[in-house]
Short mmCIF file of C-alpha atoms in Angstrom, two decimals:
data_model
loop_
_atom_site.label_atom_id
_atom_site.label_comp_id
_atom_site.label_asym_id
_atom_site.label_seq_id
_atom_site.Cartn_x
_atom_site.Cartn_y
_atom_site.Cartn_z
CA UNK A 1 96.79 60.78 78.82
CA UNK A 2 97.80 60.44 82.47
CA UNK A 3 100.03 62.95 84.23
CA UNK A 4 102.57 60.23 85.08
CA UNK A 5 102.82 59.21 81.42
CA UNK A 6 103.40 62.81 80.34
CA UNK A 7 106.06 63.33 82.99
CA UNK A 8 107.77 60.08 82.06
CA UNK A 9 107.84 61.05 78.40
CA UNK A 10 109.25 64.48 79.18
CA UNK A 11 111.85 62.97 81.49
CA UNK A 12 112.99 60.56 78.77
CA UNK A 13 113.33 63.45 76.32
CA UNK A 14 115.43 65.42 78.80
CA UNK A 15 117.56 62.38 79.59
CA UNK A 16 118.23 61.87 75.91
CA UNK A 17 119.42 65.45 75.62
CA UNK A 18 122.26 64.77 78.04
CA UNK A 19 123.73 62.16 75.69
CA UNK A 20 123.09 63.91 72.39
CA UNK A 21 123.66 67.39 71.10
CA UNK A 22 120.95 69.96 71.69
CA UNK A 23 120.18 72.57 69.09
CA UNK A 24 117.95 75.63 69.33
CA UNK A 25 115.48 75.33 66.48
CA UNK A 26 113.16 78.26 67.06
CA UNK A 27 112.03 80.99 69.47
CA UNK A 28 108.55 82.40 69.16
CA UNK A 29 105.64 84.28 70.66
CA UNK A 30 102.03 83.26 70.27
CA UNK A 31 98.40 83.95 71.05
CA UNK A 32 95.36 81.70 70.99
CA UNK A 33 91.59 81.87 71.01
CA UNK A 34 90.28 79.47 73.66
CA UNK A 35 86.96 77.73 74.09
CA UNK A 36 86.79 76.66 77.72
CA UNK A 37 84.61 74.85 80.21
CA UNK A 38 84.64 74.21 83.92
CA UNK A 39 82.84 71.26 85.48
CA UNK A 40 81.79 71.05 89.13
CA UNK A 41 81.14 67.55 90.44
CA UNK A 42 78.44 68.82 92.79
CA UNK A 43 75.62 70.21 90.65
CA UNK A 44 73.55 71.43 93.60
CA UNK A 45 75.03 72.80 96.84
CA UNK A 46 72.93 73.98 99.77
CA UNK A 47 74.83 76.57 101.83
CA UNK A 48 72.57 77.66 104.68
CA UNK A 49 69.72 79.61 103.00
CA UNK A 50 71.49 79.73 99.62
CA UNK A 51 70.90 77.16 96.87
CA UNK A 52 73.83 77.07 94.46
CA UNK A 53 73.37 75.54 91.00
CA UNK A 54 76.73 74.97 89.36
CA UNK A 55 75.43 73.86 85.95
CA UNK A 56 73.03 76.74 85.51
CA UNK A 57 73.69 77.42 81.82
CA UNK A 58 73.61 73.73 80.83
CA UNK A 59 76.22 74.27 78.10
CA UNK A 60 79.58 72.72 77.36
CA UNK A 61 82.66 74.31 75.81
CA UNK A 62 80.87 77.59 75.21
CA UNK A 63 83.01 79.99 77.25
CA UNK A 64 85.84 81.90 75.62
CA UNK A 65 89.19 83.47 76.43
CA UNK A 66 92.79 83.93 75.32
CA UNK A 67 96.30 82.66 75.99
CA UNK A 68 99.55 84.54 75.32
CA UNK A 69 102.87 82.73 75.34
CA UNK A 70 106.60 82.82 74.64
CA UNK A 71 108.36 79.59 73.78
CA UNK A 72 111.52 77.94 72.53
CA UNK A 73 111.87 74.77 70.48
CA UNK A 74 115.00 72.75 71.23
CA UNK A 75 115.94 69.78 69.03
CA UNK A 76 117.31 66.66 70.69
CA UNK A 77 120.23 65.23 68.77
CA UNK A 78 119.95 64.56 65.06
CA UNK A 79 116.48 63.04 65.32
CA UNK A 80 113.01 64.50 65.01
CA UNK A 81 112.30 64.86 68.73
CA UNK A 82 112.29 68.20 70.53
CA UNK A 83 111.27 69.84 73.77
CA UNK A 84 109.33 73.07 73.92
CA UNK A 85 109.36 75.04 77.20
CA UNK A 86 106.75 77.79 77.39
CA UNK A 87 105.82 80.74 79.59
CA UNK A 88 102.19 81.79 79.21
CA UNK A 89 99.27 83.75 80.63
CA UNK A 90 95.68 82.55 80.24
CA UNK A 91 92.42 84.41 80.87
CA UNK A 92 89.15 82.56 80.18
CA UNK A 93 85.56 82.62 81.35
CA UNK A 94 84.31 79.96 83.73
CA UNK A 95 80.95 78.23 83.87
CA UNK A 96 77.95 80.29 84.94
CA UNK A 97 76.46 79.44 88.33
CA UNK A 98 73.38 80.77 90.12
CA UNK A 99 72.57 81.45 93.76
CA UNK A 100 68.90 81.28 94.72
CA UNK A 101 67.73 82.69 98.04
CA UNK A 102 64.94 84.63 99.75
CA UNK A 103 66.09 88.05 100.89
CA UNK A 104 62.86 88.53 102.88
CA UNK A 105 61.35 85.12 103.59
CA UNK A 106 58.81 86.66 105.96
CA UNK A 107 57.30 88.63 103.08
CA UNK A 108 57.63 86.52 99.94
CA UNK A 109 58.11 82.75 99.72
CA UNK A 110 57.03 82.36 96.09
CA UNK A 111 59.50 84.37 94.01
CA UNK A 112 63.09 83.97 95.20
CA UNK A 113 66.00 86.26 94.48
CA UNK A 114 68.56 84.92 92.00
CA UNK A 115 72.16 86.06 91.68
CA UNK A 116 74.49 84.86 88.94
CA UNK A 117 78.22 84.19 89.02
CA UNK A 118 80.35 84.74 85.91
CA UNK A 119 83.86 83.78 87.06
CA UNK A 120 86.99 84.46 85.03
CA UNK A 121 89.96 82.14 85.36
CA UNK A 122 93.32 83.91 85.22
CA UNK A 123 96.66 82.19 85.61
CA UNK A 124 100.38 82.26 84.80
CA UNK A 125 101.76 79.04 83.34
CA UNK A 126 105.03 77.18 82.91
CA UNK A 127 104.87 74.31 80.43
CA UNK A 128 107.35 71.65 79.34
CA UNK A 129 106.08 70.02 76.18
CA UNK A 130 107.74 67.22 74.25
CA UNK A 131 107.22 66.95 70.52
CA UNK A 132 108.04 65.07 67.36
CA UNK A 133 108.45 66.40 63.82
CA UNK A 134 106.37 64.20 61.49
CA UNK A 135 107.59 66.20 58.50
CA UNK A 136 109.43 69.46 57.86
CA UNK A 137 106.31 71.47 58.69
CA UNK A 138 103.99 69.19 60.65
CA UNK A 139 104.54 68.14 64.27
CA UNK A 140 102.76 66.81 67.36
CA UNK A 141 103.41 67.75 70.97
CA UNK A 142 102.18 66.98 74.48
CA UNK A 143 103.20 67.60 78.04
CA UNK A 144 102.40 68.97 81.50
CA UNK A 145 101.76 72.53 82.63
CA UNK A 146 102.06 74.06 86.07
CA UNK A 147 99.66 76.98 86.59
CA UNK A 148 99.56 79.62 89.31
CA UNK A 149 95.93 80.70 89.57
CA UNK A 150 95.01 84.28 90.35
CA UNK A 151 92.17 84.77 92.81
CA UNK A 152 89.69 87.59 92.55
CA UNK A 153 90.09 90.33 95.13
CA UNK A 154 88.66 89.19 98.43
CA UNK A 155 85.59 90.84 99.89
CA UNK A 156 87.00 92.42 103.01
CA UNK A 157 84.47 94.02 105.28
CA UNK A 158 81.51 92.38 103.50
CA UNK A 159 78.29 94.23 104.28
CA UNK A 160 75.98 91.25 103.65
CA UNK A 161 76.00 87.45 103.93
CA UNK A 162 75.71 87.24 100.13
CA UNK A 163 78.88 89.29 99.64
CA UNK A 164 80.64 87.02 102.11
CA UNK A 165 79.51 84.03 100.04
CA UNK A 166 81.04 85.66 96.94
CA UNK A 167 84.29 85.96 98.87
CA UNK A 168 84.10 82.26 99.73
CA UNK A 169 83.95 81.41 96.03
CA UNK A 170 87.02 83.56 95.39
CA UNK A 171 88.98 81.93 98.21
CA UNK A 172 88.09 78.42 96.99
CA UNK A 173 90.44 78.69 93.99
CA UNK A 174 93.52 76.48 94.40
CA UNK A 175 96.70 78.48 94.00
CA UNK A 176 98.78 75.90 92.10
CA UNK A 177 97.24 73.54 89.57
CA UNK A 178 98.64 70.85 87.24
CA UNK A 179 97.29 70.50 83.70
CA UNK A 180 98.24 68.74 80.47
CA UNK A 181 98.08 69.63 76.79
CA UNK A 182 98.00 67.53 73.63
CA UNK A 183 98.12 69.09 70.19
CA UNK A 184 99.34 69.36 66.62
CA UNK A 185 101.19 72.14 64.83
CA UNK A 186 101.86 73.32 61.32
CA UNK A 187 104.74 75.68 60.52
CA UNK A 188 104.26 77.95 57.51
CA UNK A 189 107.31 80.13 57.06
CA UNK A 190 107.74 82.03 60.30
CA UNK A 191 104.18 81.32 61.42
CA UNK A 192 103.10 78.50 63.72
CA UNK A 193 99.49 77.27 63.53
CA UNK A 194 98.49 75.06 66.44
CA UNK A 195 95.44 73.21 67.71
CA UNK A 196 95.55 71.86 71.25
CA UNK A 197 93.30 70.37 73.89
CA UNK A 198 93.98 71.00 77.57
CA UNK A 199 92.65 69.15 80.60
CA UNK A 200 93.20 69.67 84.30
CA UNK A 201 95.08 66.96 86.20
CA UNK A 202 94.40 68.46 89.60
CA UNK A 203 91.23 70.37 90.57
CA UNK A 204 90.73 74.10 90.15
CA UNK A 205 88.68 74.17 93.36
CA UNK A 206 88.15 71.48 96.00
CA UNK A 207 85.96 72.95 98.73
CA UNK A 208 83.91 75.97 99.71
CA UNK A 209 84.09 77.42 103.21
CA UNK A 210 81.30 79.58 104.55
CA UNK A 211 80.01 80.35 108.02
CA UNK A 212 82.46 78.00 109.69
CA UNK A 213 81.32 75.06 107.53
CA UNK A 214 83.10 73.29 104.66
CA UNK A 215 81.23 72.12 101.54
CA UNK A 216 82.47 69.90 98.72
CA UNK A 217 83.11 72.01 95.61
CA UNK A 218 85.40 70.04 93.31
CA UNK A 219 85.90 71.76 89.97
CA UNK A 220 88.01 70.79 86.95
CA UNK A 221 88.76 72.63 83.74
CA UNK A 222 89.24 71.92 80.06
CA UNK A 223 89.65 73.95 76.91
CA UNK A 224 90.38 73.82 73.22
CA UNK A 225 93.03 76.25 71.96
CA UNK A 226 93.49 77.51 68.41
CA UNK A 227 96.78 79.37 68.27
CA UNK A 228 98.92 81.48 65.98
CA UNK A 229 102.62 81.91 66.71
CA UNK A 230 105.35 84.00 65.14
CA UNK A 231 108.94 82.79 65.16
CA UNK A 232 111.31 85.60 66.03
CA UNK A 233 114.12 83.10 65.44
CA UNK A 234 114.08 80.09 63.11
CA UNK A 235 117.23 78.08 62.46
CA UNK A 236 115.98 77.12 59.00
CA UNK A 237 115.00 80.68 58.01
CA UNK A 238 117.58 83.28 59.09
CA UNK A 239 116.73 86.93 58.59
CA UNK A 240 117.76 88.18 55.18
CA UNK A 241 120.52 90.75 55.18
#
């Protein structure tokens, strides 16, 4: 589903809310177990004496992480449509990469040194999802997310070219990224069970800068999320006195 389609759908939902009564349906908090993957378009990058392999582990959707969120569900009029704004924080592992190089090429040209990268993606998110109740308990939802990515601490005063290369990877992360989610939910009492798929609409990284040179390093992300939410407020189930 394209970003423009998601935005258009969300805009139509919001426009409808101006002509029909809004009603707060639920407020909740949630957590999810994520299975994530990052894909770099360039599988092999030669940066001076360093050979970078971005698909070193050869696996897909094998990295894990978590997402924590707070959300509200707002009904639009008397129909089954709703909007669900969310604030969230995600922390997941990225794809393993390797850096192959010769620390002393004058001594040994047969067995290179290999260093591995195990990046972790951390970000704060604001989401505006639009949904539809298919029944009292079952619903579908989709919409865009805006993420603010957190970079790893930069390597100031690097003591080696390799450490400076690590810093270049950290600095390559784009600060603001657009993503989209599509999923289904099942409400059981005050619990929300959800299954979603998320895909990046804009890249997580675009280029790598090292030694005054710029190298293509376009990376996108995707993940499956299995979530459990708890409704601290539910219009249909008020707290018993």
